[in-house]
């Protein structure tokens, strides 16, 4: 299992819309997340920042991410979310949500 | 089980020291965390921010947190960590790490 922590900004004017969307994520999008071996996935909000925690339980992360990215309904969902998000300027090449470095873990 | 997402700043000059400390947390501190029913606890770093994700698996969170706060070795550890951390000005009364709001969860 691989753990991920990711961070992204959010437009302060879009926080309520973002929350409303995430209280009712499209079933096709949720199903694809599970099909791509992502588990125990949470998103937290404070001060115009979003933090995501997720666990990858498959054995080919790159292939699963490519599968998710190729899914039309997921692409449609992301297009709506991206309008509300403000990615960090310090994110790595190719990232939208920026990956964080795990500095501690206790099982 | 209750999930928590928490955020705090870190002094940019102290990042390496903070990482070194967290690669070798004192055994007494780790043992107390487990004894207080905290599980699957991770801390992530990026851009002078720390994000913590943890799961509380006990049935009296307030009592367990009071137990941890009363533990001398944990107090000693916290005193060292607090010198490196920069709590958010927007944190709630009584908080050090600021609790974030969970806006999404998928099991």
mmCIF file of C-alpha atoms in Angstrom:
data_model
loop_
_atom_site.group_PDB
_atom_site.id
_atom_site.type_symbol
_atom_site.label_atom_id
_atom_site.label_comp_id
_atom_site.label_asym_id
_atom_site.label_seq_id
_atom_site.Cartn_x
_atom_site.Cartn_y
_atom_site.Cartn_z
ATOM 1 C CA UNK A 1 0.000 0.000 0.000
ATOM 2 C CA UNK A 2 1.240 3.511 -0.829
ATOM 3 C CA UNK A 3 0.044 6.575 1.048
ATOM 4 C CA UNK A 4 -0.312 9.976 -0.609
ATOM 5 C CA UNK A 5 -0.739 13.472 0.814
ATOM 6 C CA UNK A 6 -1.593 16.155 -1.721
ATOM 7 C CA UNK A 7 -2.281 19.879 -1.507
ATOM 8 C CA UNK A 8 -4.001 22.454 -3.710
ATOM 9 C CA UNK A 9 -5.517 25.905 -3.247
ATOM 10 C CA UNK A 10 -9.150 26.773 -3.768
ATOM 11 C CA UNK A 11 -10.761 29.993 -4.957
ATOM 12 C CA UNK A 12 -12.324 31.492 -1.793
ATOM 13 C CA UNK A 13 -15.449 32.343 -3.782
ATOM 14 C CA UNK A 14 -15.895 28.696 -4.783
ATOM 15 C CA UNK A 15 -15.560 26.974 -1.417
ATOM 16 C CA UNK A 16 -19.263 26.435 -0.868
ATOM 17 C CA UNK A 17 -19.754 25.104 -4.394
ATOM 18 C CA UNK A 18 -16.771 22.777 -3.969
ATOM 19 C CA UNK A 19 -18.216 21.401 -0.740
ATOM 20 C CA UNK A 20 -21.643 20.921 -2.288
ATOM 21 C CA UNK A 21 -20.112 19.053 -5.230
ATOM 22 C CA UNK A 22 -18.102 16.828 -2.896
ATOM 23 C CA UNK A 23 -21.118 15.975 -0.782
ATOM 24 C CA UNK A 24 -22.555 14.368 -3.928
ATOM 25 C CA UNK A 25 -19.732 13.229 -6.189
ATOM 26 C CA UNK A 26 -21.058 11.545 -9.337
ATOM 27 C CA UNK A 27 -21.412 7.774 -8.857
ATOM 28 C CA UNK A 28 -19.428 7.049 -12.042
ATOM 29 C CA UNK A 29 -16.513 9.076 -10.661
ATOM 30 C CA UNK A 30 -16.584 7.286 -7.296
ATOM 31 C CA UNK A 31 -16.787 3.914 -9.028
ATOM 32 C CA UNK A 32 -13.755 4.750 -11.198
ATOM 33 C CA UNK A 33 -11.715 5.841 -8.145
ATOM 34 C CA UNK A 34 -12.386 2.452 -6.532
ATOM 35 C CA UNK A 35 -11.704 0.633 -9.819
ATOM 36 C CA UNK A 36 -8.316 2.362 -9.898
ATOM 37 C CA UNK A 37 -7.410 0.925 -6.474
ATOM 38 C CA UNK A 38 -7.668 4.121 -4.442
ATOM 39 C CA UNK A 39 -8.939 3.553 -0.932
ATOM 40 C CA UNK A 40 -9.545 5.525 2.284
ATOM 41 C CA UNK A 41 -9.630 8.797 0.335
ATOM 42 C CA UNK A 42 -10.382 11.993 2.263
ATOM 43 C CA UNK A 43 -10.254 15.684 1.361
ATOM 44 C CA UNK A 44 -9.956 18.324 4.092
ATOM 45 C CA UNK A 45 -10.405 22.099 3.868
ATOM 46 C CA UNK A 46 -9.068 25.093 5.776
ATOM 47 C CA UNK A 47 -8.008 28.644 4.869
ATOM 48 C CA UNK A 48 -8.463 28.210 1.121
ATOM 49 C CA UNK A 49 -6.350 25.100 1.085
ATOM 50 C CA UNK A 50 -7.452 21.569 0.296
ATOM 51 C CA UNK A 51 -5.545 18.588 1.572
ATOM 52 C CA UNK A 52 -6.116 15.095 0.210
ATOM 53 C CA UNK A 53 -5.102 11.849 1.890
ATOM 54 C CA UNK A 54 -5.431 8.586 0.005
ATOM 55 C CA UNK A 55 -4.131 5.041 -0.036
ATOM 56 C CA UNK A 56 -3.231 3.171 -3.213
ATOM 57 C CA UNK A 57 -3.826 -0.560 -2.848
ATOM 58 C CA UNK A 58 -3.131 -1.765 -6.403
ATOM 59 C CA UNK A 59 0.126 -2.884 -7.964
ATOM 60 C CA UNK A 60 0.458 -0.559 -10.959
ATOM 61 C CA UNK A 61 -0.103 3.041 -9.904
ATOM 62 C CA UNK A 62 0.853 4.632 -13.232
ATOM 63 C CA UNK A 63 -1.469 2.326 -15.214
ATOM 64 C CA UNK A 64 -4.346 2.951 -12.816
ATOM 65 C CA UNK A 65 -3.859 6.723 -12.974
ATOM 66 C CA UNK A 66 -3.781 6.560 -16.783
ATOM 67 C CA UNK A 67 -7.000 4.535 -16.712
ATOM 68 C CA UNK A 68 -8.677 7.136 -14.519
ATOM 69 C CA UNK A 69 -7.447 10.011 -16.680
ATOM 70 C CA UNK A 70 -8.905 8.342 -19.782
ATOM 71 C CA UNK A 71 -12.401 7.994 -18.280
ATOM 72 C CA UNK A 72 -14.768 10.523 -19.946
ATOM 73 C CA UNK A 73 -17.017 11.093 -16.909
ATOM 74 C CA UNK A 74 -13.965 11.639 -14.677
ATOM 75 C CA UNK A 75 -12.561 14.097 -17.234
ATOM 76 C CA UNK A 76 -15.881 15.953 -17.155
ATOM 77 C CA UNK A 77 -15.797 16.062 -13.326
ATOM 78 C CA UNK A 78 -12.195 17.267 -13.254
ATOM 79 C CA UNK A 79 -12.974 20.045 -15.744
ATOM 80 C CA UNK A 80 -15.563 21.433 -13.300
ATOM 81 C CA UNK A 81 -13.300 21.020 -10.253
ATOM 82 C CA UNK A 82 -10.303 22.618 -11.952
ATOM 83 C CA UNK A 83 -12.211 25.866 -12.397
ATOM 84 C CA UNK A 84 -12.485 26.115 -8.598
ATOM 85 C CA UNK A 85 -8.962 24.988 -7.735
ATOM 86 C CA UNK A 86 -5.784 27.102 -7.591
ATOM 87 C CA UNK A 87 -2.796 24.785 -8.012
ATOM 88 C CA UNK A 88 0.370 25.728 -6.139
ATOM 89 C CA UNK A 89 3.042 27.441 -8.218
ATOM 90 C CA UNK A 90 5.552 25.160 -6.481
ATOM 91 C CA UNK A 91 3.952 21.946 -7.770
ATOM 92 C CA UNK A 92 6.137 19.570 -9.763
ATOM 93 C CA UNK A 93 6.027 19.348 -13.557
ATOM 94 C CA UNK A 94 2.880 17.510 -14.632
ATOM 95 C CA UNK A 95 1.144 17.822 -11.253
ATOM 96 C CA UNK A 96 -2.186 19.507 -10.574
ATOM 97 C CA UNK A 97 -2.598 18.601 -6.916
ATOM 98 C CA UNK A 98 0.962 18.862 -5.519
ATOM 99 C CA UNK A 99 2.348 15.770 -3.837
ATOM 100 C CA UNK A 100 3.658 16.329 -0.325
ATOM 101 C CA UNK A 101 6.544 14.514 1.330
ATOM 102 C CA UNK A 102 5.685 12.015 4.059
ATOM 103 C CA UNK A 103 7.862 12.884 7.052
ATOM 104 C CA UNK A 104 6.221 10.619 9.648
ATOM 105 C CA UNK A 105 4.057 7.528 9.793
ATOM 106 C CA UNK A 106 2.808 5.406 12.668
ATOM 107 C CA UNK A 107 0.655 2.384 11.816
ATOM 108 C CA UNK B 1 -13.514 5.580 13.987
ATOM 109 C CA UNK B 2 -12.987 9.341 13.601
ATOM 110 C CA UNK B 3 -10.685 10.796 10.973
ATOM 111 C CA UNK B 4 -8.766 14.028 11.519
ATOM 112 C CA UNK B 5 -6.934 16.333 9.129
ATOM 113 C CA UNK B 6 -4.780 18.992 10.785
ATOM 114 C CA UNK B 7 -2.518 21.747 9.497
ATOM 115 C CA UNK B 8 0.317 23.831 10.933
ATOM 116 C CA UNK B 9 3.164 25.922 9.545
ATOM 117 C CA UNK B 10 6.842 25.211 10.052
ATOM 118 C CA UNK B 11 9.792 27.572 10.312
ATOM 119 C CA UNK B 12 11.623 27.171 6.962
ATOM 120 C CA UNK B 13 14.936 27.111 8.841
ATOM 121 C CA UNK B 14 13.789 24.144 10.929
ATOM 122 C CA UNK B 15 12.483 21.816 8.235
ATOM 123 C CA UNK B 16 15.515 19.532 8.150
ATOM 124 C CA UNK B 17 15.618 19.288 11.946
ATOM 125 C CA UNK B 18 11.890 18.520 12.037
ATOM 126 C CA UNK B 19 12.327 15.729 9.490
ATOM 127 C CA UNK B 20 15.286 14.279 11.374
ATOM 128 C CA UNK B 21 13.305 14.274 14.625
ATOM 129 C CA UNK B 22 10.346 12.596 12.928
ATOM 130 C CA UNK B 23 12.502 9.887 11.410
ATOM 131 C CA UNK B 24 13.307 8.839 14.999
ATOM 132 C CA UNK B 25 10.439 9.832 17.272
ATOM 133 C CA UNK B 26 11.107 8.796 20.880
ATOM 134 C CA UNK B 27 9.711 5.313 21.588
ATOM 135 C CA UNK B 28 7.851 6.574 24.692
ATOM 136 C CA UNK B 29 6.042 9.139 22.540
ATOM 137 C CA UNK B 30 5.075 6.567 19.904
ATOM 138 C CA UNK B 31 3.864 4.185 22.597
ATOM 139 C CA UNK B 32 1.693 6.885 24.174
ATOM 140 C CA UNK B 33 0.143 7.770 20.793
ATOM 141 C CA UNK B 34 -0.888 4.130 20.343
ATOM 142 C CA UNK B 35 -2.064 3.904 23.978
ATOM 143 C CA UNK B 36 -4.313 6.901 23.263
ATOM 144 C CA UNK B 37 -6.004 5.058 20.384
ATOM 145 C CA UNK B 38 -4.507 7.001 17.509
ATOM 146 C CA UNK B 39 -3.895 4.887 14.435
ATOM 147 C CA UNK B 40 -2.711 5.300 10.830
ATOM 148 C CA UNK B 41 -1.035 8.616 11.680
ATOM 149 C CA UNK B 42 0.924 10.381 8.929
ATOM 150 C CA UNK B 43 2.522 13.812 8.641
ATOM 151 C CA UNK B 44 3.223 15.336 5.229
ATOM 152 C CA UNK B 45 5.312 18.386 4.323
ATOM 153 C CA UNK B 46 5.322 20.911 1.499
ATOM 154 C CA UNK B 47 6.000 24.645 1.199
ATOM 155 C CA UNK B 48 6.507 25.241 4.926
ATOM 156 C CA UNK B 49 3.249 23.556 5.757
ATOM 157 C CA UNK B 50 2.727 20.348 7.672
ATOM 158 C CA UNK B 51 -0.407 18.324 7.265
ATOM 159 C CA UNK B 52 -1.359 15.501 9.632
ATOM 160 C CA UNK B 53 -3.826 12.714 8.937
ATOM 161 C CA UNK B 54 -4.846 10.385 11.743
ATOM 162 C CA UNK B 55 -7.578 7.998 12.770
ATOM 163 C CA UNK B 56 -8.983 7.801 16.296
ATOM 164 C CA UNK B 57 -10.133 4.287 17.137
ATOM 165 C CA UNK B 58 -11.032 4.661 20.829
ATOM 166 C CA UNK B 59 -14.326 5.652 22.406
ATOM 167 C CA UNK B 60 -13.366 8.683 24.506
ATOM 168 C CA UNK B 61 -11.338 11.122 22.455
ATOM 169 C CA UNK B 62 -11.242 13.911 25.056
ATOM 170 C CA UNK B 63 -10.059 11.551 27.807
ATOM 171 C CA UNK B 64 -7.379 10.057 25.549
ATOM 172 C CA UNK B 65 -6.122 13.504 24.517
ATOM 173 C CA UNK B 66 -5.985 14.564 28.175
ATOM 174 C CA UNK B 67 -4.011 11.402 28.967
ATOM 175 C CA UNK B 68 -1.521 12.177 26.211
ATOM 176 C CA UNK B 69 -1.180 15.811 27.288
ATOM 177 C CA UNK B 70 -0.404 14.703 30.860
ATOM 178 C CA UNK B 71 2.460 12.402 29.807
ATOM 179 C CA UNK B 72 5.814 13.990 30.775
ATOM 180 C CA UNK B 73 7.847 12.534 27.893
ATOM 181 C CA UNK B 74 5.204 13.672 25.395
ATOM 182 C CA UNK B 75 5.240 17.152 26.945
ATOM 183 C CA UNK B 76 9.001 17.209 26.551
ATOM 184 C CA UNK B 77 8.701 16.157 22.894
ATOM 185 C CA UNK B 78 6.019 18.745 22.175
ATOM 186 C CA UNK B 79 8.132 21.508 23.750
ATOM 187 C CA UNK B 80 10.875 20.784 21.205
ATOM 188 C CA UNK B 81 8.459 20.507 18.262
ATOM 189 C CA UNK B 82 6.615 23.705 19.166
ATOM 190 C CA UNK B 83 9.794 25.730 18.730
ATOM 191 C CA UNK B 84 9.864 24.650 15.066
ATOM 192 C CA UNK B 85 6.162 24.987 14.332
ATOM 193 C CA UNK B 86 4.252 28.124 13.325
ATOM 194 C CA UNK B 87 0.595 27.635 14.212
ATOM 195 C CA UNK B 88 -1.964 29.255 11.909
ATOM 196 C CA UNK B 89 -3.418 32.531 13.166
ATOM 197 C CA UNK B 90 -6.806 31.200 12.041
ATOM 198 C CA UNK B 91 -6.715 28.173 14.353
ATOM 199 C CA UNK B 92 -9.576 27.752 16.802
ATOM 200 C CA UNK B 93 -9.293 28.670 20.494
ATOM 201 C CA UNK B 94 -7.241 26.059 22.300
ATOM 202 C CA UNK B 95 -5.796 24.522 19.124
ATOM 203 C CA UNK B 96 -2.111 24.255 18.202
ATOM 204 C CA UNK B 97 -2.416 22.203 15.046
ATOM 205 C CA UNK B 98 -5.579 23.572 13.373
ATOM 206 C CA UNK B 99 -8.307 21.072 12.608
ATOM 207 C CA UNK B 100 -9.488 21.053 9.012
ATOM 208 C CA UNK B 101 -12.989 20.312 7.794
ATOM 209 C CA UNK B 102 -13.532 16.971 6.034
ATOM 210 C CA UNK B 103 -15.320 17.757 2.771
ATOM 211 C CA UNK B 104 -15.053 14.342 1.117
ATOM 212 C CA UNK B 105 -14.506 10.736 2.091
ATOM 213 C CA UNK B 106 -14.555 7.517 0.108
ATOM 214 C CA UNK B 107 -13.910 4.271 1.980
#
